[in-house]
PDB file of C-alpha atoms and ligand atoms in Angstrom:
ATOM      1  CA  MET A   1       0.619   4.021 -23.637  1.00  0.00           C
ATOM      2  CA  SER A   2       3.854   5.841 -22.932  1.00  0.00           C
ATOM      3  CA  ASP A   3       1.858   8.974 -22.033  1.00  0.00           C
ATOM      4  CA  SER A   4       2.777   9.659 -18.434  1.00  0.00           C
ATOM      5  CA  LYS A   5      -0.904  10.272 -17.526  1.00  0.00           C
ATOM      6  CA  ARG A   6      -1.653   6.696 -18.574  1.00  0.00           C
ATOM      7  CA  ILE A   7       0.815   5.328 -16.043  1.00  0.00           C
ATOM      8  CA  PRO A   8      -0.161   5.669 -12.406  1.00  0.00           C
ATOM      9  CA  ARG A   9       2.294   7.757 -10.436  1.00  0.00           C
ATOM     10  CA  HIS A  10       1.171   5.869  -7.363  1.00  0.00           C
ATOM     11  CA  LEU A  11      -0.166   2.308  -7.343  1.00  0.00           C
ATOM     12  CA  ALA A  12      -1.704   1.012  -4.110  1.00  0.00           C
ATOM     13  CA  ILE A  13      -2.420  -2.690  -3.695  1.00  0.00           C
ATOM     14  CA  ILE A  14      -4.330  -4.850  -1.234  1.00  0.00           C
ATOM     15  CA  MET A  15      -2.423  -8.107  -1.500  1.00  0.00           C
ATOM     16  CA  ASP A  16      -5.286 -10.433  -0.603  1.00  0.00           C
ATOM     17  CA  GLY A  17      -5.917 -14.148  -1.038  1.00  0.00           C
ATOM     18  CA  ASN A  18      -2.826 -15.780   0.464  1.00  0.00           C
ATOM     19  CA  GLY A  19      -4.825 -17.904   2.897  1.00  0.00           C
ATOM     20  CA  ARG A  20      -7.265 -19.165   0.264  1.00  0.00           C
ATOM     21  CA  TRP A  21      -4.385 -19.931  -2.102  1.00  0.00           C
ATOM     22  CA  ALA A  22      -2.963 -22.298   0.518  1.00  0.00           C
ATOM     23  CA  GLU A  23      -6.322 -23.709   1.627  1.00  0.00           C
ATOM     24  CA  ARG A  24      -7.123 -24.703  -1.972  1.00  0.00           C
ATOM     25  CA  ARG A  25      -3.953 -26.765  -1.885  1.00  0.00           C
ATOM     26  CA  HIS A  26      -4.871 -28.224   1.523  1.00  0.00           C
ATOM     27  CA  ARG A  27      -1.826 -26.547   2.987  1.00  0.00           C
ATOM     28  CA  PRO A  28      -1.482 -24.273   6.030  1.00  0.00           C
ATOM     29  CA  ARG A  29      -2.353 -20.607   5.456  1.00  0.00           C
ATOM     30  CA  THR A  30       1.177 -19.595   6.341  1.00  0.00           C
ATOM     31  CA  LEU A  31       2.403 -21.312   3.179  1.00  0.00           C
ATOM     32  CA  GLY A  32       0.188 -18.896   1.268  1.00  0.00           C
ATOM     33  CA  HIS A  33       1.883 -15.961   2.955  1.00  0.00           C
ATOM     34  CA  ARG A  34       5.267 -17.266   1.892  1.00  0.00           C
ATOM     35  CA  ALA A  35       4.029 -17.672  -1.674  1.00  0.00           C
ATOM     36  CA  GLY A  36       2.664 -14.126  -1.396  1.00  0.00           C
ATOM     37  CA  ALA A  37       6.131 -12.834  -0.601  1.00  0.00           C
ATOM     38  CA  ARG A  38       7.297 -14.131  -3.992  1.00  0.00           C
ATOM     39  CA  ALA A  39       4.468 -12.269  -5.725  1.00  0.00           C
ATOM     40  CA  VAL A  40       5.798  -9.043  -4.193  1.00  0.00           C
ATOM     41  CA  GLN A  41       8.895  -9.515  -6.349  1.00  0.00           C
ATOM     42  CA  VAL A  42       6.780  -9.930  -9.492  1.00  0.00           C
ATOM     43  CA  CYS A  43       4.935  -6.746  -8.650  1.00  0.00           C
ATOM     44  CA  LEU A  44       8.071  -4.807  -7.887  1.00  0.00           C
ATOM     45  CA  ASP A  45       9.771  -5.846 -11.117  1.00  0.00           C
ATOM     46  CA  PHE A  46       6.695  -4.717 -13.018  1.00  0.00           C
ATOM     47  CA  CYS A  47       6.531  -1.324 -11.293  1.00  0.00           C
ATOM     48  CA  LEU A  48      10.232  -0.637 -11.834  1.00  0.00           C
ATOM     49  CA  ALA A  49       9.935  -1.549 -15.513  1.00  0.00           C
ATOM     50  CA  GLU A  50       6.861   0.667 -15.930  1.00  0.00           C
ATOM     51  CA  GLY A  51       8.372   3.637 -14.150  1.00  0.00           C
ATOM     52  CA  ILE A  52       5.706   3.756 -11.434  1.00  0.00           C
ATOM     53  CA  GLY A  53       7.006   6.220  -8.875  1.00  0.00           C
ATOM     54  CA  THR A  54       5.313   4.934  -5.738  1.00  0.00           C
ATOM     55  CA  LEU A  55       4.033   1.482  -4.854  1.00  0.00           C
ATOM     56  CA  THR A  56       2.069   1.011  -1.644  1.00  0.00           C
ATOM     57  CA  LEU A  57       1.476  -2.545  -0.477  1.00  0.00           C
ATOM     58  CA  PHE A  58      -1.029  -3.425   2.233  1.00  0.00           C
ATOM     59  CA  ALA A  59       0.887  -6.129   4.073  1.00  0.00           C
ATOM     60  CA  PHE A  60      -0.849  -6.276   7.463  1.00  0.00           C
ATOM     61  CA  SER A  61      -3.848  -4.337   8.703  1.00  0.00           C
ATOM     62  CA  SER A  62      -4.550  -3.049  12.200  1.00  0.00           C
ATOM     63  CA  GLU A  63      -7.337  -5.670  12.338  1.00  0.00           C
ATOM     64  CA  ASN A  64      -5.026  -8.507  11.253  1.00  0.00           C
ATOM     65  CA  TRP A  65      -3.519  -8.458  14.769  1.00  0.00           C
ATOM     66  CA  ASN A  66      -6.723 -10.240  15.819  1.00  0.00           C
ATOM     67  CA  ARG A  67      -5.996 -13.333  13.707  1.00  0.00           C
ATOM     68  CA  PRO A  68      -4.980 -16.566  15.465  1.00  0.00           C
ATOM     69  CA  ALA A  69      -1.686 -16.120  17.325  1.00  0.00           C
ATOM     70  CA  GLU A  70      -0.076 -18.831  15.229  1.00  0.00           C
ATOM     71  CA  GLU A  71      -0.786 -16.998  11.979  1.00  0.00           C
ATOM     72  CA  VAL A  72       0.320 -13.634  13.379  1.00  0.00           C
ATOM     73  CA  GLY A  73       3.519 -15.255  14.660  1.00  0.00           C
ATOM     74  CA  ALA A  74       4.243 -16.787  11.255  1.00  0.00           C
ATOM     75  CA  LEU A  75       3.681 -13.417   9.582  1.00  0.00           C
ATOM     76  CA  MET A  76       6.099 -11.746  11.999  1.00  0.00           C
ATOM     77  CA  LYS A  77       8.712 -14.356  11.145  1.00  0.00           C
ATOM     78  CA  LEU A  78       8.128 -13.734   7.467  1.00  0.00           C
ATOM     79  CA  PHE A  79       8.443  -9.935   7.899  1.00  0.00           C
ATOM     80  CA  LEU A  80      11.670 -10.437   9.755  1.00  0.00           C
ATOM     81  CA  ARG A  81      13.023 -12.732   7.078  1.00  0.00           C
ATOM     82  CA  MET A  82      12.070 -10.284   4.335  1.00  0.00           C
ATOM     83  CA  LEU A  83      13.666  -7.404   6.209  1.00  0.00           C
ATOM     84  CA  ASP A  84      16.841  -9.457   6.537  1.00  0.00           C
ATOM     85  CA  ASN A  85      16.915 -10.782   2.985  1.00  0.00           C
ATOM     86  CA  GLU A  86      15.319  -8.198   0.723  1.00  0.00           C
ATOM     87  CA  VAL A  87      16.321  -4.752   1.929  1.00  0.00           C
ATOM     88  CA  ASP A  88      19.865  -4.752   0.558  1.00  0.00           C
ATOM     89  CA  GLU A  89      18.655  -5.888  -2.855  1.00  0.00           C
ATOM     90  CA  LEU A  90      15.928  -3.220  -2.871  1.00  0.00           C
ATOM     91  CA  HIS A  91      18.541  -0.654  -1.935  1.00  0.00           C
ATOM     92  CA  ARG A  92      20.746  -1.818  -4.803  1.00  0.00           C
ATOM     93  CA  ARG A  93      17.817  -1.337  -7.169  1.00  0.00           C
ATOM     94  CA  GLY A  94      17.313   2.224  -5.962  1.00  0.00           C
ATOM     95  CA  ALA A  95      14.141   1.729  -3.952  1.00  0.00           C
ATOM     96  CA  ARG A  96      13.274   3.984  -1.045  1.00  0.00           C
ATOM     97  CA  ILE A  97      11.446   1.965   1.586  1.00  0.00           C
ATOM     98  CA  LEU A  98       8.868   3.467   3.925  1.00  0.00           C
ATOM     99  CA  PHE A  99       6.676   1.813   6.519  1.00  0.00           C
ATOM    100  CA  VAL A 100       3.281   3.241   7.320  1.00  0.00           C
ATOM    101  CA  GLY A 101       1.206   2.109  10.264  1.00  0.00           C
ATOM    102  CA  GLU A 102       1.322   1.766  14.049  1.00  0.00           C
ATOM    103  CA  ARG A 103       4.724   0.193  14.326  1.00  0.00           C
ATOM    104  CA  GLY A 104       4.852   0.349  18.125  1.00  0.00           C
ATOM    105  CA  GLU A 105       2.879  -2.911  18.228  1.00  0.00           C
ATOM    106  CA  PHE A 106       5.530  -4.850  16.305  1.00  0.00           C
ATOM    107  CA  PRO A 107       8.302  -6.752  18.114  1.00  0.00           C
ATOM    108  CA  ALA A 108      11.259  -4.465  18.869  1.00  0.00           C
ATOM    109  CA  VAL A 109      13.555  -6.334  16.500  1.00  0.00           C
ATOM    110  CA  ILE A 110      11.177  -5.705  13.588  1.00  0.00           C
ATOM    111  CA  GLN A 111      10.774  -2.045  14.507  1.00  0.00           C
ATOM    112  CA  GLU A 112      14.536  -1.671  14.514  1.00  0.00           C
ATOM    113  CA  LYS A 113      14.901  -3.308  11.107  1.00  0.00           C
ATOM    114  CA  MET A 114      12.113  -1.128   9.697  1.00  0.00           C
ATOM    115  CA  ARG A 115      13.972   1.937  10.950  1.00  0.00           C
ATOM    116  CA  ARG A 116      17.223   0.715   9.447  1.00  0.00           C
ATOM    117  CA  ALA A 117      15.602  -0.049   6.068  1.00  0.00           C
ATOM    118  CA  GLU A 118      14.154   3.462   5.949  1.00  0.00           C
ATOM    119  CA  LEU A 119      17.450   5.022   6.933  1.00  0.00           C
ATOM    120  CA  VAL A 120      19.587   3.061   4.477  1.00  0.00           C
ATOM    121  CA  THR A 121      17.275   3.693   1.531  1.00  0.00           C
ATOM    122  CA  ALA A 122      16.275   7.281   2.361  1.00  0.00           C
ATOM    123  CA  GLY A 123      18.210   8.825  -0.521  1.00  0.00           C
ATOM    124  CA  ASN A 124      16.966   6.452  -3.244  1.00  0.00           C
ATOM    125  CA  THR A 125      14.801   7.729  -6.077  1.00  0.00           C
ATOM    126  CA  ALA A 126      14.012   4.844  -8.480  1.00  0.00           C
ATOM    127  CA  ILE A 127      10.749   4.033  -6.673  1.00  0.00           C
ATOM    128  CA  ASN A 128       9.099   4.605  -3.292  1.00  0.00           C
ATOM    129  CA  ILE A 129       7.887   1.390  -1.710  1.00  0.00           C
ATOM    130  CA  CYS A 130       5.449   2.024   1.116  1.00  0.00           C
ATOM    131  CA  ILE A 131       4.706  -1.015   3.181  1.00  0.00           C
ATOM    132  CA  ALA A 132       1.462  -0.570   5.095  1.00  0.00           C
ATOM    133  CA  ALA A 133       1.995  -2.710   8.196  1.00  0.00           C
ATOM    134  CA  GLY A 134      -0.176  -2.439  11.284  1.00  0.00           C
ATOM    135  CA  TYR A 135      -1.989   0.092   9.164  1.00  0.00           C
ATOM    136  CA  GLY A 136      -5.613   1.159   9.269  1.00  0.00           C
ATOM    137  CA  GLY A 137      -7.140   4.051   7.365  1.00  0.00           C
ATOM    138  CA  ARG A 138      -9.150   5.086  10.420  1.00  0.00           C
ATOM    139  CA  TRP A 139      -6.066   4.859  12.622  1.00  0.00           C
ATOM    140  CA  ASP A 140      -4.217   7.122  10.180  1.00  0.00           C
ATOM    141  CA  ILE A 141      -6.950   9.776  10.262  1.00  0.00           C
ATOM    142  CA  VAL A 142      -7.152   9.612  14.056  1.00  0.00           C
ATOM    143  CA  GLN A 143      -3.380   9.953  14.522  1.00  0.00           C
ATOM    144  CA  ALA A 144      -3.373  12.988  12.179  1.00  0.00           C
ATOM    145  CA  ALA A 145      -6.241  14.550  14.154  1.00  0.00           C
ATOM    146  CA  ARG A 146      -4.350  13.914  17.377  1.00  0.00           C
ATOM    147  CA  LYS A 147      -1.208  15.627  16.057  1.00  0.00           C
ATOM    148  CA  LEU A 148      -3.231  18.665  14.976  1.00  0.00           C
ATOM    149  CA  ALA A 149      -5.064  18.786  18.306  1.00  0.00           C
ATOM    150  CA  ARG A 150      -1.722  18.867  20.126  1.00  0.00           C
ATOM    151  CA  GLU A 151      -0.482  21.704  17.936  1.00  0.00           C
ATOM    152  CA  VAL A 152      -3.653  23.684  18.644  1.00  0.00           C
ATOM    153  CA  ARG A 153      -3.312  22.982  22.368  1.00  0.00           C
ATOM    154  CA  ASP A 154       0.330  24.111  22.301  1.00  0.00           C
ATOM    155  CA  GLY A 155      -0.644  27.339  20.553  1.00  0.00           C
ATOM    156  CA  SER A 156       1.336  26.697  17.362  1.00  0.00           C
ATOM    157  CA  LEU A 157      -1.752  26.202  15.186  1.00  0.00           C
ATOM    158  CA  ALA A 158      -5.051  28.051  14.801  1.00  0.00           C
ATOM    159  CA  PRO A 159      -8.059  25.753  14.203  1.00  0.00           C
ATOM    160  CA  GLU A 160      -9.022  27.934  11.221  1.00  0.00           C
ATOM    161  CA  ALA A 161      -5.698  27.060   9.580  1.00  0.00           C
ATOM    162  CA  ILE A 162      -6.705  23.391   9.331  1.00  0.00           C
ATOM    163  CA  ASP A 163      -7.671  22.654   5.752  1.00  0.00           C
ATOM    164  CA  GLU A 164      -7.409  19.559   3.549  1.00  0.00           C
ATOM    165  CA  THR A 165      -3.807  20.257   2.610  1.00  0.00           C
ATOM    166  CA  LEU A 166      -2.716  20.693   6.213  1.00  0.00           C
ATOM    167  CA  PHE A 167      -4.666  17.644   7.325  1.00  0.00           C
ATOM    168  CA  SER A 168      -3.019  15.551   4.574  1.00  0.00           C
ATOM    169  CA  SER A 169       0.384  16.703   5.743  1.00  0.00           C
ATOM    170  CA  ARG A 170      -0.162  14.956   9.097  1.00  0.00           C
ATOM    171  CA  LEU A 171      -1.172  11.635   7.531  1.00  0.00           C
ATOM    172  CA  CYS A 172       1.317   8.786   7.198  1.00  0.00           C
ATOM    173  CA  MET A 173       1.846   9.228   3.472  1.00  0.00           C
ATOM    174  CA  ALA A 174       2.403  12.975   3.631  1.00  0.00           C
ATOM    175  CA  GLY A 175       4.473  14.202   0.717  1.00  0.00           C
ATOM    176  CA  LEU A 176       3.480  11.365  -1.610  1.00  0.00           C
ATOM    177  CA  PRO A 177       0.819  11.795  -4.294  1.00  0.00           C
ATOM    178  CA  ASP A 178      -2.546  10.142  -3.658  1.00  0.00           C
ATOM    179  CA  PRO A 179      -2.841   6.735  -5.358  1.00  0.00           C
ATOM    180  CA  ASP A 180      -3.977   6.919  -8.980  1.00  0.00           C
ATOM    181  CA  LEU A 181      -4.756   3.223  -9.189  1.00  0.00           C
ATOM    182  CA  PHE A 182      -5.909   0.801  -6.496  1.00  0.00           C
ATOM    183  CA  ILE A 183      -5.752  -2.939  -7.069  1.00  0.00           C
ATOM    184  CA  ARG A 184      -7.224  -5.605  -4.823  1.00  0.00           C
ATOM    185  CA  THR A 185      -6.531  -9.240  -5.552  1.00  0.00           C
ATOM    186  CA  GLY A 186      -8.538 -12.119  -4.084  1.00  0.00           C
ATOM    187  CA  GLY A 187     -11.958 -11.196  -5.444  1.00  0.00           C
ATOM    188  CA  ASP A 188     -13.426  -9.250  -2.512  1.00  0.00           C
ATOM    189  CA  LEU A 189     -14.901  -5.862  -3.400  1.00  0.00           C
ATOM    190  CA  ARG A 190     -14.010  -3.756  -0.386  1.00  0.00           C
ATOM    191  CA  ILE A 191     -11.373  -1.394   0.995  1.00  0.00           C
ATOM    192  CA  SER A 192     -10.892  -3.170   4.351  1.00  0.00           C
ATOM    193  CA  ASN A 193      -9.695  -0.029   6.159  1.00  0.00           C
ATOM    194  CA  PHE A 194      -6.881   0.701   3.693  1.00  0.00           C
ATOM    195  CA  LEU A 195      -6.163   4.304   2.650  1.00  0.00           C
ATOM    196  CA  LEU A 196      -9.533   5.888   3.424  1.00  0.00           C
ATOM    197  CA  TRP A 197      -8.518   9.522   2.952  1.00  0.00           C
ATOM    198  CA  GLN A 198      -6.094   9.039   0.088  1.00  0.00           C
ATOM    199  CA  LEU A 199      -8.400   6.916  -2.107  1.00  0.00           C
ATOM    200  CA  ALA A 200     -10.918   9.758  -2.591  1.00  0.00           C
ATOM    201  CA  TYR A 201     -10.362   9.934  -6.373  1.00  0.00           C
ATOM    202  CA  THR A 202      -8.380   6.758  -6.982  1.00  0.00           C
ATOM    203  CA  GLU A 203      -9.406   4.420  -9.809  1.00  0.00           C
ATOM    204  CA  MET A 204     -10.360   1.025  -8.394  1.00  0.00           C
ATOM    205  CA  TRP A 205      -9.536  -2.321 -10.007  1.00  0.00           C
ATOM    206  CA  PHE A 206     -10.422  -5.717  -8.607  1.00  0.00           C
ATOM    207  CA  THR A 207      -9.378  -9.181  -9.710  1.00  0.00           C
ATOM    208  CA  GLU A 208     -10.288 -12.714  -8.659  1.00  0.00           C
ATOM    209  CA  THR A 209      -6.606 -13.640  -8.975  1.00  0.00           C
ATOM    210  CA  LEU A 210      -5.237 -14.630  -5.577  1.00  0.00           C
ATOM    211  CA  TRP A 211      -2.168 -12.637  -4.568  1.00  0.00           C
ATOM    212  CA  PRO A 212       0.337 -15.549  -4.812  1.00  0.00           C
ATOM    213  CA  ASP A 213      -0.828 -16.121  -8.424  1.00  0.00           C
ATOM    214  CA  LEU A 214      -0.165 -12.524  -9.429  1.00  0.00           C
ATOM    215  CA  ASP A 215       1.669 -12.180 -12.727  1.00  0.00           C
ATOM    216  CA  ALA A 216       2.667  -9.439 -15.144  1.00  0.00           C
ATOM    217  CA  VAL A 217      -0.300 -10.248 -17.409  1.00  0.00           C
ATOM    218  CA  THR A 218      -2.755  -9.405 -14.625  1.00  0.00           C
ATOM    219  CA  LEU A 219      -0.908  -6.210 -13.777  1.00  0.00           C
ATOM    220  CA  ARG A 220      -0.884  -5.269 -17.465  1.00  0.00           C
ATOM    221  CA  GLN A 221      -4.685  -5.722 -17.579  1.00  0.00           C
ATOM    222  CA  ALA A 222      -5.050  -3.337 -14.651  1.00  0.00           C
ATOM    223  CA  MET A 223      -2.758  -0.791 -16.282  1.00  0.00           C
ATOM    224  CA  ASP A 224      -4.587  -0.992 -19.616  1.00  0.00           C
ATOM    225  CA  ASP A 225      -7.940  -0.563 -17.902  1.00  0.00           C
ATOM    226  CA  PHE A 226      -6.586   2.415 -15.970  1.00  0.00           C
ATOM    227  CA  ALA A 227      -5.237   3.958 -19.179  1.00  0.00           C
ATOM    228  CA  SER A 228      -8.671   3.735 -20.813  1.00  0.00           C
ATOM    229  CA  ARG A 229     -10.565   5.520 -18.043  1.00  0.00           C
ATOM    230  CA  GLU A 230     -11.567   9.159 -17.942  1.00  0.00           C
ATOM    231  CA  ARG A 231     -10.835  10.690 -14.560  1.00  0.00           C
ATOM    232  CA  ARG A 232     -13.163  13.606 -14.006  1.00  0.00           C
ATOM    233  CA  PHE A 233     -12.498  14.703 -10.427  1.00  0.00           C
ATOM    234  CA  GLY A 234     -16.023  16.063 -10.185  1.00  0.00           C
ATOM    235  CA  LEU A 235     -15.899  17.955 -13.487  1.00  0.00           C
ATOM    236  CA  THR A 236     -17.888  17.228 -16.619  1.00  0.00           C
ATOM    237  CA  SER A 237     -16.474  15.135 -19.408  1.00  0.00           C
ATOM    238  CA  ALA A 238     -16.380  18.207 -21.680  1.00  0.00           C
ATOM    239  CA  GLN A 239     -14.402  20.142 -19.118  1.00  0.00           C
ATOM    240  CA  VAL A 240     -11.931  17.326 -18.728  1.00  0.00           C
ATOM    241  CA  SER A 241     -11.384  16.784 -22.434  1.00  0.00           C
ATOM    242  CA  GLY A 242     -11.249  20.549 -23.026  1.00  0.00           C
ATOM    243  CA  THR A 243      -8.491  21.102 -20.536  1.00  0.00           C
ATOM    244  CA  ALA A 244      -6.961  17.606 -20.769  1.00  0.00           C
ATOM    245  CA  GLN A 245      -6.200  18.187 -17.103  1.00  0.00           C
ATOM    246  CA  GLY A 246      -7.337  16.695 -13.869  1.00  0.00           C
ATOM    247  CA  ASN A 247      -5.482  16.367 -10.650  1.00  0.00           C
ATOM    248  CA  ALA A 248      -6.832  15.711  -7.221  1.00  0.00           C
ATOM    249  CA  ALA A 249      -3.434  16.351  -5.635  1.00  0.00           C
TER     250      ALA A 249
HETATM  251  C1  IPE B 301      -3.657 -11.303   2.737  1.00  0.00           C
HETATM  252  O1  IPE B 301      -4.098 -12.616   2.560  1.00  0.00           O
HETATM  253  C2  IPE B 301      -2.474 -11.212   3.666  1.00  0.00           C
HETATM  254  C3  IPE B 301      -2.796 -10.681   5.003  1.00  0.00           C
HETATM  255  C4  IPE B 301      -3.948 -10.182   5.358  1.00  0.00           C
HETATM  256  C5  IPE B 301      -1.719 -10.677   5.971  1.00  0.00           C
HETATM  257  P1  IPE B 301      -5.142 -13.289   3.558  1.00  0.00           P
HETATM  258  O2  IPE B 301      -4.389 -13.937   4.648  1.00  0.00           O
HETATM  259  O3  IPE B 301      -6.155 -12.308   3.986  1.00  0.00           O
HETATM  260  O4  IPE B 301      -5.771 -14.383   2.610  1.00  0.00           O
HETATM  261  P2  IPE B 301      -7.311 -14.766   2.521  1.00  0.00           P
HETATM  262  O5  IPE B 301      -8.064 -13.502   2.202  1.00  0.00           O
HETATM  263  O6  IPE B 301      -7.706 -15.357   3.826  1.00  0.00           O
HETATM  264  O7  IPE B 301      -7.353 -15.753   1.396  1.00  0.00           O
HETATM  265  C1  IPE B 302      -6.829  -6.689   3.923  1.00  0.00           C
HETATM  266  O1  IPE B 302      -7.135  -8.035   3.792  1.00  0.00           O
HETATM  267  C2  IPE B 302      -5.499  -6.518   4.588  1.00  0.00           C
HETATM  268  C3  IPE B 302      -4.342  -7.009   3.860  1.00  0.00           C
HETATM  269  C4  IPE B 302      -4.325  -7.575   2.685  1.00  0.00           C
HETATM  270  C5  IPE B 302      -3.086  -6.820   4.516  1.00  0.00           C
HETATM  271  P1  IPE B 302      -8.051  -8.806   4.845  1.00  0.00           P
HETATM  272  O2  IPE B 302      -8.052 -10.213   4.422  1.00  0.00           O
HETATM  273  O3  IPE B 302      -7.596  -8.509   6.220  1.00  0.00           O
HETATM  274  O4  IPE B 302      -9.476  -8.116   4.617  1.00  0.00           O
HETATM  275  P2  IPE B 302     -10.930  -8.650   4.952  1.00  0.00           P
HETATM  276  O5  IPE B 302     -10.899  -9.176   6.352  1.00  0.00           O
HETATM  277  O6  IPE B 302     -11.236  -9.739   3.978  1.00  0.00           O
HETATM  278  O7  IPE B 302     -11.824  -7.477   4.762  1.00  0.00           O
HETATM  279 MG1   MG B 303      -7.914 -11.736   3.193  1.00  0.00          MG
END
């Protein structure tokens, strides 16, 4: 299990089920979000201990802006509190923090704290933590297309030069490997506009566990399942075992 191929370089998670966790307790949904913030710590401890290089957490989708104003407001408060309380500790632990998504829609104070967190932690190498906030996979592809279109218009890029590598380089997570393992908690079997481009060859793992109930045992199950899978990247099994290679980078 110590084989580096058995450990995802990049783990991407849809942290789902906060609302239901609270509703089952007859409590307001916002309480579930607060409990979910504690589960982030569990997850982070696990990833640091396992040596996972990049952890991407889907915290707030582009569609989540359409939730009731009260819930959105409570989530903004929670983001702000986490930015105030957690960033220094993450920095101390050597985490580099990145935010991916349309951040222009967030309150200015949150945008400023996101910028500061990225700046302060830019040189850290223990783990990359990408927080997908105001993120949508379709939005990401559209903003990359828009950047490329501008470059073509300005004469700095020939349309023929656009290939998959170049396109990837204009996406939000440029420079990071594609996720090896995707986890969604909360029991729903869908991607919900998460990393549409980057999940092309990612191994998917779903659990009924609601995000606030996440524990190391559940994460271990996902890791063990991942370690047992054969990733073929379009090749045959014989090819894969013959070369013992496979990389969709
Ligand atoms: C995920 O939990 C957190 C966010 C989307 C912000 P939900 O709030 O979606 O919880 P459920 O899916 O309604 O239980
Ligand atoms: C996906 O969960 C987004 C986040 C966890 C941040 P949703 O709860 O928004 O997804 P749907 O609506 O069930 O597809
Ligand atoms: Mg949900």
